[in-house]
Short mmCIF file of C-alpha atoms in Angstrom, two decimals:
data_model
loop_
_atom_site.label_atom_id
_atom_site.label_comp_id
_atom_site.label_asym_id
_atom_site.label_seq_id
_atom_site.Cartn_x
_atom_site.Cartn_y
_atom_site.Cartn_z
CA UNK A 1 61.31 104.69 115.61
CA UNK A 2 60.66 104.56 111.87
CA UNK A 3 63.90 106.26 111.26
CA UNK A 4 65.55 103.01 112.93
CA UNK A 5 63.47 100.31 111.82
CA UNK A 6 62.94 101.29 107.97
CA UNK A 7 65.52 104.45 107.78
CA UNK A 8 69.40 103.66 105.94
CA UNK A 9 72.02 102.15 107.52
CA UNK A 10 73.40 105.74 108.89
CA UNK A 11 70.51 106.50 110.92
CA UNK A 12 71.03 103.76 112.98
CA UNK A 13 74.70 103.71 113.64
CA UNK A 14 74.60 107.80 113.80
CA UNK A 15 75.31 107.51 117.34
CA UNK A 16 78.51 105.56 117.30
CA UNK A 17 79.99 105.72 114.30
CA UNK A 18 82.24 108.31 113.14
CA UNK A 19 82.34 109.96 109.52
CA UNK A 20 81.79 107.32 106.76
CA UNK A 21 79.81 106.31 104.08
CA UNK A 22 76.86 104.92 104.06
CA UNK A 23 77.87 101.86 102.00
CA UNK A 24 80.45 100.93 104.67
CA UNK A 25 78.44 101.08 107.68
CA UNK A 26 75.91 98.83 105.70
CA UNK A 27 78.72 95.99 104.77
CA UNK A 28 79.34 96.65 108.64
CA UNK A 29 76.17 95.68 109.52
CA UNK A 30 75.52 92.56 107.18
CA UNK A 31 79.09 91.43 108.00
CA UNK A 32 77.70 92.04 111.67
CA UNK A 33 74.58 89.57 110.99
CA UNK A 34 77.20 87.34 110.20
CA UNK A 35 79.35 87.38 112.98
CA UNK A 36 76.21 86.78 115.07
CA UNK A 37 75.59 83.40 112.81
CA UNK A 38 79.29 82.52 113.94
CA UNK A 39 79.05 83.43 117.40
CA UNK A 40 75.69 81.06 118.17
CA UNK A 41 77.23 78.35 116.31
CA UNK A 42 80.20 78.57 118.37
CA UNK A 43 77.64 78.68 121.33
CA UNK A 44 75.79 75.45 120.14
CA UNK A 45 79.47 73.84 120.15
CA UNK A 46 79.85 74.42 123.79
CA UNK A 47 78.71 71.33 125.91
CA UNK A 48 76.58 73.47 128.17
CA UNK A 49 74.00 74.06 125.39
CA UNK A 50 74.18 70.06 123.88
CA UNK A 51 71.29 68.57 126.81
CA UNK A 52 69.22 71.57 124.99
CA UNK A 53 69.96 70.22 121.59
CA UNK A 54 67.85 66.77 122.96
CA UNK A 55 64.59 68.41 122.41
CA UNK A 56 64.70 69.51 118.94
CA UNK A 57 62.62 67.37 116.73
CA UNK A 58 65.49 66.05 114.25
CA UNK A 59 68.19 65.26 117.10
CA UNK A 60 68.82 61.42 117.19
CA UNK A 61 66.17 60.27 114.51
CA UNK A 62 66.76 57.77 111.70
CA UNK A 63 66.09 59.11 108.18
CA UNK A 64 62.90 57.76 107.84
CA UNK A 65 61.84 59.08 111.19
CA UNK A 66 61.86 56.73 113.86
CA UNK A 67 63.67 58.05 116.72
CA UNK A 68 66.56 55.59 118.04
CA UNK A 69 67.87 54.85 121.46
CA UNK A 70 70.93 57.17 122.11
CA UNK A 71 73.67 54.61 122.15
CA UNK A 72 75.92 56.03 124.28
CA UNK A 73 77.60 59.59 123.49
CA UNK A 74 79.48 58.73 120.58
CA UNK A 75 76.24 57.54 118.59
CA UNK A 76 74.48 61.21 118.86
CA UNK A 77 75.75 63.28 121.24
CA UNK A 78 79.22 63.87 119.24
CA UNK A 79 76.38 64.58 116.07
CA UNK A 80 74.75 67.29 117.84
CA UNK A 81 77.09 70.47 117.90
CA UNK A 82 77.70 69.63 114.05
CA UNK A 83 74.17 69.23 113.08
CA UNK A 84 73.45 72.83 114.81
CA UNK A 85 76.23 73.99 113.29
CA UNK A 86 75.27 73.21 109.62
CA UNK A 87 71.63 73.94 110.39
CA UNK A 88 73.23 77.86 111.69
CA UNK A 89 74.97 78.17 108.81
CA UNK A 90 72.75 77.06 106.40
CA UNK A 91 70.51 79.85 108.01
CA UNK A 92 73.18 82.52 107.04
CA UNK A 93 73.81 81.40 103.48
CA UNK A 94 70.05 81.04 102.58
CA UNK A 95 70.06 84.79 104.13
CA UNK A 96 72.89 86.11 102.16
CA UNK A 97 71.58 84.12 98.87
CA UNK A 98 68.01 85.50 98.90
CA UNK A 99 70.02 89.04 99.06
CA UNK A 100 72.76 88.17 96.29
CA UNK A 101 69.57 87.36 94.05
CA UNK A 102 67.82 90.67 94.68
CA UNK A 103 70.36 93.03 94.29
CA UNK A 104 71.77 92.30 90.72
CA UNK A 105 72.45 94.96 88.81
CA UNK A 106 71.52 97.64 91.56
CA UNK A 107 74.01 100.49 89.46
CA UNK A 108 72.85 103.51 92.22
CA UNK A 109 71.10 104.01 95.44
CA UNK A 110 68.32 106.06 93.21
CA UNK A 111 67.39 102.00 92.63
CA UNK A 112 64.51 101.57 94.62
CA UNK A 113 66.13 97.94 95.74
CA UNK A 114 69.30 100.19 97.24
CA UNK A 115 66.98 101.31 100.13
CA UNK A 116 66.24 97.48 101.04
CA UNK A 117 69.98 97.14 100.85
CA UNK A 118 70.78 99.97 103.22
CA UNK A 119 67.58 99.79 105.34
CA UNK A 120 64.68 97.83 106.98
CA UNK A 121 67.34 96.80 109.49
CA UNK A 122 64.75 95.35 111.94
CA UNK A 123 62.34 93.75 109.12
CA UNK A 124 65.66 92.07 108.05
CA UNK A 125 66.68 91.11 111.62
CA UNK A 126 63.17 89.20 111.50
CA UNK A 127 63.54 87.72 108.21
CA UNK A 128 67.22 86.52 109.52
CA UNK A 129 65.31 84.98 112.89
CA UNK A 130 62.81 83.23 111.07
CA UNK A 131 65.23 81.73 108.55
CA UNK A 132 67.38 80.71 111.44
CA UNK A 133 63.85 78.38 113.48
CA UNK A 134 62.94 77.11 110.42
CA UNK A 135 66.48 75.33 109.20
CA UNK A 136 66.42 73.80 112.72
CA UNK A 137 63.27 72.11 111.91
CA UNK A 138 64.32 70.84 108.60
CA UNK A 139 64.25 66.47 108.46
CA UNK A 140 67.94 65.39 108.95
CA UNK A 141 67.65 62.51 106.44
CA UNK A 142 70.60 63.21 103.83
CA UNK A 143 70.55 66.98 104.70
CA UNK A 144 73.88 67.20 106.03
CA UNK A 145 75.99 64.64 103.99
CA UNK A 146 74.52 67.03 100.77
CA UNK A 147 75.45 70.06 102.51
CA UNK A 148 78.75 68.86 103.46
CA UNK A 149 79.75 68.95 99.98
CA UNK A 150 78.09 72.85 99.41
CA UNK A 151 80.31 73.10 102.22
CA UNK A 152 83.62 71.90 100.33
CA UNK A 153 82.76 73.38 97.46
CA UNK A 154 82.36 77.26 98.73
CA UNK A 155 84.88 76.88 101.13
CA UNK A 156 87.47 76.12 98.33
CA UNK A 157 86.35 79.07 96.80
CA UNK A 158 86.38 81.42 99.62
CA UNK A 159 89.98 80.03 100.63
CA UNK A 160 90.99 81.46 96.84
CA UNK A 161 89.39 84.62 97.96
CA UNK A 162 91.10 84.67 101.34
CA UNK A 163 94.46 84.28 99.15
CA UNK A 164 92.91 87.32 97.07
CA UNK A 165 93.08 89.28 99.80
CA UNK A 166 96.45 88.81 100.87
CA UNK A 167 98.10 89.88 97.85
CA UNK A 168 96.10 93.00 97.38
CA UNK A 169 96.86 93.40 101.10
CA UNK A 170 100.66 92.72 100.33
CA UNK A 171 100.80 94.87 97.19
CA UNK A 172 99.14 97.77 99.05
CA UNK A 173 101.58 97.35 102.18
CA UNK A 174 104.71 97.36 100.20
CA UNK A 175 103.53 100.08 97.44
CA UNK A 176 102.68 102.88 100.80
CA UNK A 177 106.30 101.82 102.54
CA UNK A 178 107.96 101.97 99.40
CA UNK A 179 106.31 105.48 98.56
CA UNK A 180 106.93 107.20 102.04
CA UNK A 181 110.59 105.05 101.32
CA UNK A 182 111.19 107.95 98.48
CA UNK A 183 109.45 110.49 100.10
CA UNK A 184 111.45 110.54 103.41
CA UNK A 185 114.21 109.76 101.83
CA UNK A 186 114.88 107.60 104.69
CA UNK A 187 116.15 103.58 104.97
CA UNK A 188 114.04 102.78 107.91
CA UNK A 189 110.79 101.68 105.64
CA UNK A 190 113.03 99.52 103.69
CA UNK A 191 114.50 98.45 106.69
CA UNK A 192 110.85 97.78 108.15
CA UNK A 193 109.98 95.58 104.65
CA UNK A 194 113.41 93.73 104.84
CA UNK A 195 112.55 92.68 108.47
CA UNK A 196 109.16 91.45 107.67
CA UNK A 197 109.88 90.08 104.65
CA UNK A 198 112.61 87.95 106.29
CA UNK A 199 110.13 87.44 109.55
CA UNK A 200 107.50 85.69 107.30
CA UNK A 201 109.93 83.44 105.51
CA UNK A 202 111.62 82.42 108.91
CA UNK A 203 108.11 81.34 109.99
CA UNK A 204 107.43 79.60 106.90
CA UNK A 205 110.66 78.07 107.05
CA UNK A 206 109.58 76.69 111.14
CA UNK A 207 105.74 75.68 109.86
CA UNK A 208 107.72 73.23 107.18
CA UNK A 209 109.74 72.06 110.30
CA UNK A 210 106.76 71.10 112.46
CA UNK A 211 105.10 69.53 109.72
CA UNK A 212 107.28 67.13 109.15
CA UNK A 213 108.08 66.91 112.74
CA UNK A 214 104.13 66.14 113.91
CA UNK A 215 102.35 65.27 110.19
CA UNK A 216 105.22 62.85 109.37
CA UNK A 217 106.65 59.29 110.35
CA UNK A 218 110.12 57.66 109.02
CA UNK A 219 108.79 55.10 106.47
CA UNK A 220 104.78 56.20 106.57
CA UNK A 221 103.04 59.18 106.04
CA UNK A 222 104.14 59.42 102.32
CA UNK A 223 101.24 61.75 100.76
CA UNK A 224 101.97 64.48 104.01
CA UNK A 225 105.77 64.14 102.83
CA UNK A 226 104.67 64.60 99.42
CA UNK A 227 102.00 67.46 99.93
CA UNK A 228 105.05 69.51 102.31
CA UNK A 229 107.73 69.19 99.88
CA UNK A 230 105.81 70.57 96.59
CA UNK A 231 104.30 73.12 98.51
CA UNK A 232 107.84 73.99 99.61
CA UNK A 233 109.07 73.83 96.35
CA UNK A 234 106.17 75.45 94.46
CA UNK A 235 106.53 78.45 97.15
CA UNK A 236 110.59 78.90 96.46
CA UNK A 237 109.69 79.06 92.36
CA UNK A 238 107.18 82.02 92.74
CA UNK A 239 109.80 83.48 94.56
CA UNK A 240 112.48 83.26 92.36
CA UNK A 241 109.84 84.53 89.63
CA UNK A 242 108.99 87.36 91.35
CA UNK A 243 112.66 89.08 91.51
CA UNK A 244 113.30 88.31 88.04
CA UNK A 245 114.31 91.47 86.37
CA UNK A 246 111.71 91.23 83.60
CA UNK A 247 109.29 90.45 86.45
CA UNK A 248 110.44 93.83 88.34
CA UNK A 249 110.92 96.03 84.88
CA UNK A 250 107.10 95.01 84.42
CA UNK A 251 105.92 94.91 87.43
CA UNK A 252 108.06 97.38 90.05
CA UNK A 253 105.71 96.91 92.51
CA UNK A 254 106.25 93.25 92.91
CA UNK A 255 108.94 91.57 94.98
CA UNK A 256 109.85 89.19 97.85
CA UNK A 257 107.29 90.88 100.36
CA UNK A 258 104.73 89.46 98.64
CA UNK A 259 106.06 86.48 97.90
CA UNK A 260 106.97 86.11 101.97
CA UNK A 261 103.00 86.43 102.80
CA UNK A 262 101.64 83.98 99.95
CA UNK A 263 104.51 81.40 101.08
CA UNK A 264 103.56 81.54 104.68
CA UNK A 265 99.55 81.29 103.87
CA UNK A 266 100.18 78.52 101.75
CA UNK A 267 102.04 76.73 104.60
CA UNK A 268 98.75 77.30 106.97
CA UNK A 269 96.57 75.99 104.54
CA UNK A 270 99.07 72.53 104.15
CA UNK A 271 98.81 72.56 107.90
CA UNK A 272 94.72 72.95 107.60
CA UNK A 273 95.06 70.35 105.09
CA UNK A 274 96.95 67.95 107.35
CA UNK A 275 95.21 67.99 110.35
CA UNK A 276 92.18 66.16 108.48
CA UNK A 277 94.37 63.49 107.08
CA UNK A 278 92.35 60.23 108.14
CA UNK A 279 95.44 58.41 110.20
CA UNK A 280 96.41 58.98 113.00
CA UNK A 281 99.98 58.33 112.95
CA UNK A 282 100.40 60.66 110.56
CA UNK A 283 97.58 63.44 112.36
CA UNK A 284 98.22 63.92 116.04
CA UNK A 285 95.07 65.60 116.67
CA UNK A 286 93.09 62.94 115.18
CA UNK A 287 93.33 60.59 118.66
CA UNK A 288 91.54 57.86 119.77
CA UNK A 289 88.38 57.15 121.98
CA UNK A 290 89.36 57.38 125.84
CA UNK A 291 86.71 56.60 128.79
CA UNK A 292 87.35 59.81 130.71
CA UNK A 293 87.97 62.90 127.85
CA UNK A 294 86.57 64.30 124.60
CA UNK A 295 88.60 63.48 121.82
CA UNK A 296 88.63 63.63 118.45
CA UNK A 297 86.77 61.80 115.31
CA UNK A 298 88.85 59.37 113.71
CA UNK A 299 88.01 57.50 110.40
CA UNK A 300 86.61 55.05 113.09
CA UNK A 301 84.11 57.47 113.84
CA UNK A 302 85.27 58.97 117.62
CA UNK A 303 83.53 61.64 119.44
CA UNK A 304 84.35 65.32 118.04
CA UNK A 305 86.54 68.00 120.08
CA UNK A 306 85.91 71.37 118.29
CA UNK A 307 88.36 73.78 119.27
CA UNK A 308 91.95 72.01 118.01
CA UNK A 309 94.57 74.97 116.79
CA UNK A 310 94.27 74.65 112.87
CA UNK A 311 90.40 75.37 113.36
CA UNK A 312 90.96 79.15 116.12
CA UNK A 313 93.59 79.96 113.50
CA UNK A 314 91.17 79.37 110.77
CA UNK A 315 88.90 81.14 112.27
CA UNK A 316 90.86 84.09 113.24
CA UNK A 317 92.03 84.16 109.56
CA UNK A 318 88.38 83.92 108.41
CA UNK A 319 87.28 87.26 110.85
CA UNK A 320 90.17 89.47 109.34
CA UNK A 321 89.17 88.13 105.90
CA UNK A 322 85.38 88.93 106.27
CA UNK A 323 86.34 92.62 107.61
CA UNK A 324 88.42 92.93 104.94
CA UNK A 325 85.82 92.66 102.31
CA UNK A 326 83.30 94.52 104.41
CA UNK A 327 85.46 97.64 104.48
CA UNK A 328 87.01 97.22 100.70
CA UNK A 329 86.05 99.85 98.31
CA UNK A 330 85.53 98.70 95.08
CA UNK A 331 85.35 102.40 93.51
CA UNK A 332 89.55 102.32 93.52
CA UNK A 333 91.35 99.73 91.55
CA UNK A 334 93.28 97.91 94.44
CA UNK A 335 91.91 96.79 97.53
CA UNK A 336 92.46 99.35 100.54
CA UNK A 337 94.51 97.95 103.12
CA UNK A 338 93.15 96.08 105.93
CA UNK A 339 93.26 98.84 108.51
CA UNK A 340 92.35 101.50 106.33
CA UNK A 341 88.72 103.04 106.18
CA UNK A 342 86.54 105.40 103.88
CA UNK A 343 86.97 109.18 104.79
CA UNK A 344 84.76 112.04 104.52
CA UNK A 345 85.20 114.23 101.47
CA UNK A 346 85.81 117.80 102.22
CA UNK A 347 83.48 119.39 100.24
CA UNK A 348 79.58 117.54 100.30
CA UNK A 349 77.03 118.47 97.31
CA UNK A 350 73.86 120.28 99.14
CA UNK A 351 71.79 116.67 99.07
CA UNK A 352 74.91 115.23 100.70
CA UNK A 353 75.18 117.87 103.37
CA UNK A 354 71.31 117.77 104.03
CA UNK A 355 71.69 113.53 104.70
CA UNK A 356 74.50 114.47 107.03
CA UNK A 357 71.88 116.68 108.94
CA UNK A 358 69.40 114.22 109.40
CA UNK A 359 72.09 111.66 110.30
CA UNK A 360 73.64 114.17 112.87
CA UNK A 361 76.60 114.75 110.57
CA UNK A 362 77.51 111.18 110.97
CA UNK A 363 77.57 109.54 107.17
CA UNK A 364 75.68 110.19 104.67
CA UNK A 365 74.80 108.25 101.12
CA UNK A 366 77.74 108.49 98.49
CA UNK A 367 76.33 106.12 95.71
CA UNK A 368 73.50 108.56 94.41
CA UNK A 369 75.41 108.25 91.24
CA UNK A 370 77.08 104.93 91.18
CA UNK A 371 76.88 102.13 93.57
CA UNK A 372 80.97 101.88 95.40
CA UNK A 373 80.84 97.94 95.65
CA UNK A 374 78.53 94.93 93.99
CA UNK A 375 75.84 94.38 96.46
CA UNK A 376 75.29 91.10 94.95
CA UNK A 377 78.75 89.78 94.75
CA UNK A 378 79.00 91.21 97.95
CA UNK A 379 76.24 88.90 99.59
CA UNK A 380 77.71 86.39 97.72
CA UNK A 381 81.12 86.73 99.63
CA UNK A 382 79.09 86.60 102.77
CA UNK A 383 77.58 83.08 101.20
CA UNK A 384 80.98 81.61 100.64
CA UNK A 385 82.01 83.05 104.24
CA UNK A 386 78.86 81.29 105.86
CA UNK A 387 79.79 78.21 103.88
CA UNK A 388 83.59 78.81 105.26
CA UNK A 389 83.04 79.20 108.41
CA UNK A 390 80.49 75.97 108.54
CA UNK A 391 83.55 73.91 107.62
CA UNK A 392 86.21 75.81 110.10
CA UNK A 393 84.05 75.08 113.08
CA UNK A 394 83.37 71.60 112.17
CA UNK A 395 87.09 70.67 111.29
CA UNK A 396 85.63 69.46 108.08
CA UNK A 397 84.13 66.19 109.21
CA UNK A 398 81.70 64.49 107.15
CA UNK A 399 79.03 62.52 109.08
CA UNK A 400 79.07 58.90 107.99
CA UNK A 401 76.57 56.42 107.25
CA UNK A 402 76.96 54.81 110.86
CA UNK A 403 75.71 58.41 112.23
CA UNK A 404 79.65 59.31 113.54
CA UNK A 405 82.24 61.87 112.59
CA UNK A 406 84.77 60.85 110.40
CA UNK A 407 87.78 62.76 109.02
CA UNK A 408 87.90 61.75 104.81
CA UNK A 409 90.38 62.55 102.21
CA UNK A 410 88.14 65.41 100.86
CA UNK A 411 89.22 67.57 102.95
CA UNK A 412 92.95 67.16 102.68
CA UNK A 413 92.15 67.14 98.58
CA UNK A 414 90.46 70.24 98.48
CA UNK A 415 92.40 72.04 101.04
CA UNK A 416 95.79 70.79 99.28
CA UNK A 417 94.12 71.69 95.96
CA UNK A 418 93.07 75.28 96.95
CA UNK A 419 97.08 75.87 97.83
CA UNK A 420 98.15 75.18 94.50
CA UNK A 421 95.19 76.95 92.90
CA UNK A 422 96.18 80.00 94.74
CA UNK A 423 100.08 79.45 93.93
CA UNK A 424 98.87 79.71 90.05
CA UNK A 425 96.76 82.42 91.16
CA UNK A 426 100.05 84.53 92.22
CA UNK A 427 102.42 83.49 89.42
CA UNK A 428 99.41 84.75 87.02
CA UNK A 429 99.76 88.04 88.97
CA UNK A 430 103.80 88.30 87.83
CA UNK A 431 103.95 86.71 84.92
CA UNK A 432 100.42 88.60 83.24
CA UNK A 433 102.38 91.82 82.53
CA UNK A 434 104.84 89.85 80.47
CA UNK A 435 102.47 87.83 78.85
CA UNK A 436 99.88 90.92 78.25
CA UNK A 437 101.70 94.21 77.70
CA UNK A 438 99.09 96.17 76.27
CA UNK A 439 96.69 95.60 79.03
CA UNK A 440 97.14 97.99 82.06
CA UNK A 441 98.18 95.98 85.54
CA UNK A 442 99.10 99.69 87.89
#
């Protein structure tokens, strides 16, 4: 029992986890704490758990504390989901935060912090509980129009990160098919990048369709017009740029694969962008309030339906993200590839193989000498991710001064932004060999 409760990360997962490293299984399990944040704030979204949500002390207050007479269930009832929500995942990124803070500079797991980091599994459990009661108990007041805009603000960032991800992910992909290309000495892995390569710009090519087909009106609609057509244009630059032969003679490994992915997650994140624009003839999820349905918050201020398609895609996008940086090793100079995992060295130094005896042969520590990955930048992923996923669940609507949803132009700002921060991002990726040449880009 002291083995599980205070014991590394290893000893707990020993029994179903295969061969790995101890600093994966313990990204695993923090990622896992988070996952559990998103799953009960997807549970206090369901309508089954909202007559709960009544008896909580902050639920249908005024700020200065004087409870008010529900006005129907547009007034408070279409508040409560979000307010759980943002009380959840304020929970996680306090959690994450207070861990960010105490593990910088952690260089090896000799640092007697690196056992708190890969143990006390239980004790942290708690400490995740408690934080968890004690955010539902803070005063509404201006609590969640403040953390709306922490909100904004780290989920800009971790949309940056998510764009990160996919071009290490598309380097990586097109490097290993290229390689086993030349070492085959066969056409079909070309053939297999050609077809993908084409499949992602066909898609892109249909998301710009149904843009302007459901985000656009003849003679209205002018800044959705405008935010399609430079994204379109912005995405067939880079990849012009990125098969020009001083791109390619600096940069081999660069070419139209890439440029496929970052053109098609740049057209998701102008369709995320879109779906909060405040009109609703130019937003067809953004309807009006009907008698007999749930539908969704207007600039009126409408009752809120959660689960709309930009927000499962989002958060599909933000679970393959999230494992991505769990399982990343930072110890290699590119990011592994999504499905790819930490093996077990062949040969293990004696205090290695003694840690795989304890831990049934199952993992054992590998950072005696150097830690593989930040643990605080780390945590601090899992902050922006917490912040993230706060906004994905909650289709980014801020709650107004007349205690109802409303869609604003922040969201489509920062979302729009973030697109064209993450286009520069890419054409800093081609265009830094050139620009650089003594500094080492392999």
């Amino acid at each position: 029992q002291a083995s599980c409760l205070c014991g590394s990360a290893p000893c707990i997962l020993c029994s179903c986890c295969p061969c790995s490293h101890s600093s994966t299984l313990s990204r695993l399990i923090f990622t896992a704490f988070l996952f559990l944040g998103v799953l009960v704030s997807v549970i206090m979204l369901s309508p089954s758990v909202e007559s709960q949500l009544y008896k909580l002390p902050w639920v249908c207050e005024e700020v200065a504390g004087s409870p008010v007479a529900l006005q129907g269930h547009i007034d408070c009832g279409s508040l409560l989901g979000h307010r759980a929500v943002y009380r959840m995942c304020f929970a996680m990124a306090a959690f994450f935060f207070l861990f960010s803070l105490l593990m910088i500079c952690v260089r090896s797991s000799r640092d007697p912090r690196a056992a708190i980091q890969n143990g006390f599994w239980f004790f942290k459990f708690l400490v995740f509980v408690g934080i968890t009661v004690g955010a539902f108990y803070i005063p509404d007041g201006s609590f969640s129009n403040i953390w709306f805009y922490f909100g904004v603000v780290g989920s800009f960032v971790f949309l940056l990160i998510q764009l990160l991800l996919f071009i290490d992910f598309a380097h990586s992909w097109n490097q290993r098919w290229v390689n086993k290309a030349e070492k085959s000495d066969s056409r079909a892995w070309y053939a297999g990048l050609f077809f993908f390569t084409l499949l992602f710009y066909a898609l892109s090519v249909v998301a710009v369709a149904l843009l302007f087909i459901y985000y656009t009106q003849p003679g209205a609609c002018y800044e959705g017009k405008i935010f399609i057509s430079l994204n379109l244009i912005f995405c067939f630059c880079v990849s012009i740029v990125a098969v020009l032969p001083k791109v390619q003679d600096a940069q081999p490994n660069s070419g139209l694969l890439q440029a496929s992915v970052i053109t098609l997650y740049t057209m998701f994140v102008t369709w995320l962008a879109l779906s909060n624009v405040p009109d609703r003839k130019c937003n067809p999820t953004l309807l009006t309030h009907l008698d007999n349905g749930t539908v969704l918050a207007g600039p009126e201020g409408y009752e809120t339906q959660w689960w709309d398609a930009p927000s499962i895609v989002g958060l599909i996008v933000f679970i393959l993200c999230t494992l991505f940086i769990s399982l990343r090793s930072s110890d290699h100079r590119q990011v592994n590839s999504l499905m790819q995992t930490e093996e077990c060295p062949p040969v293990l130094e004696a205090t290695q193989q003694q840690q795989v005896a304890d831990c049934e042969g199952r993992a054992f520590d590998n950072e005696q000498d150097s830690v593989t990955y930040s643990y605080s930048f780390f945590h601090f992923c899992l902050v922006l991710a917490s912040l993230h996923v706060m906004m994905t669940l909650t289709n980014w609507y801020r709650p107004g001064e007349t205690r109802k949803m409303i869609s604003t132009w922040t969201a489509v700002w920062v979302k729009i932004c973030a697109s064209w921060a993450g286009l520069l991002l890419y054409l800093w990726t081609l265009v830094a060999p050139l620009l650089l040449p003594n500094r080492d880009f392999s």
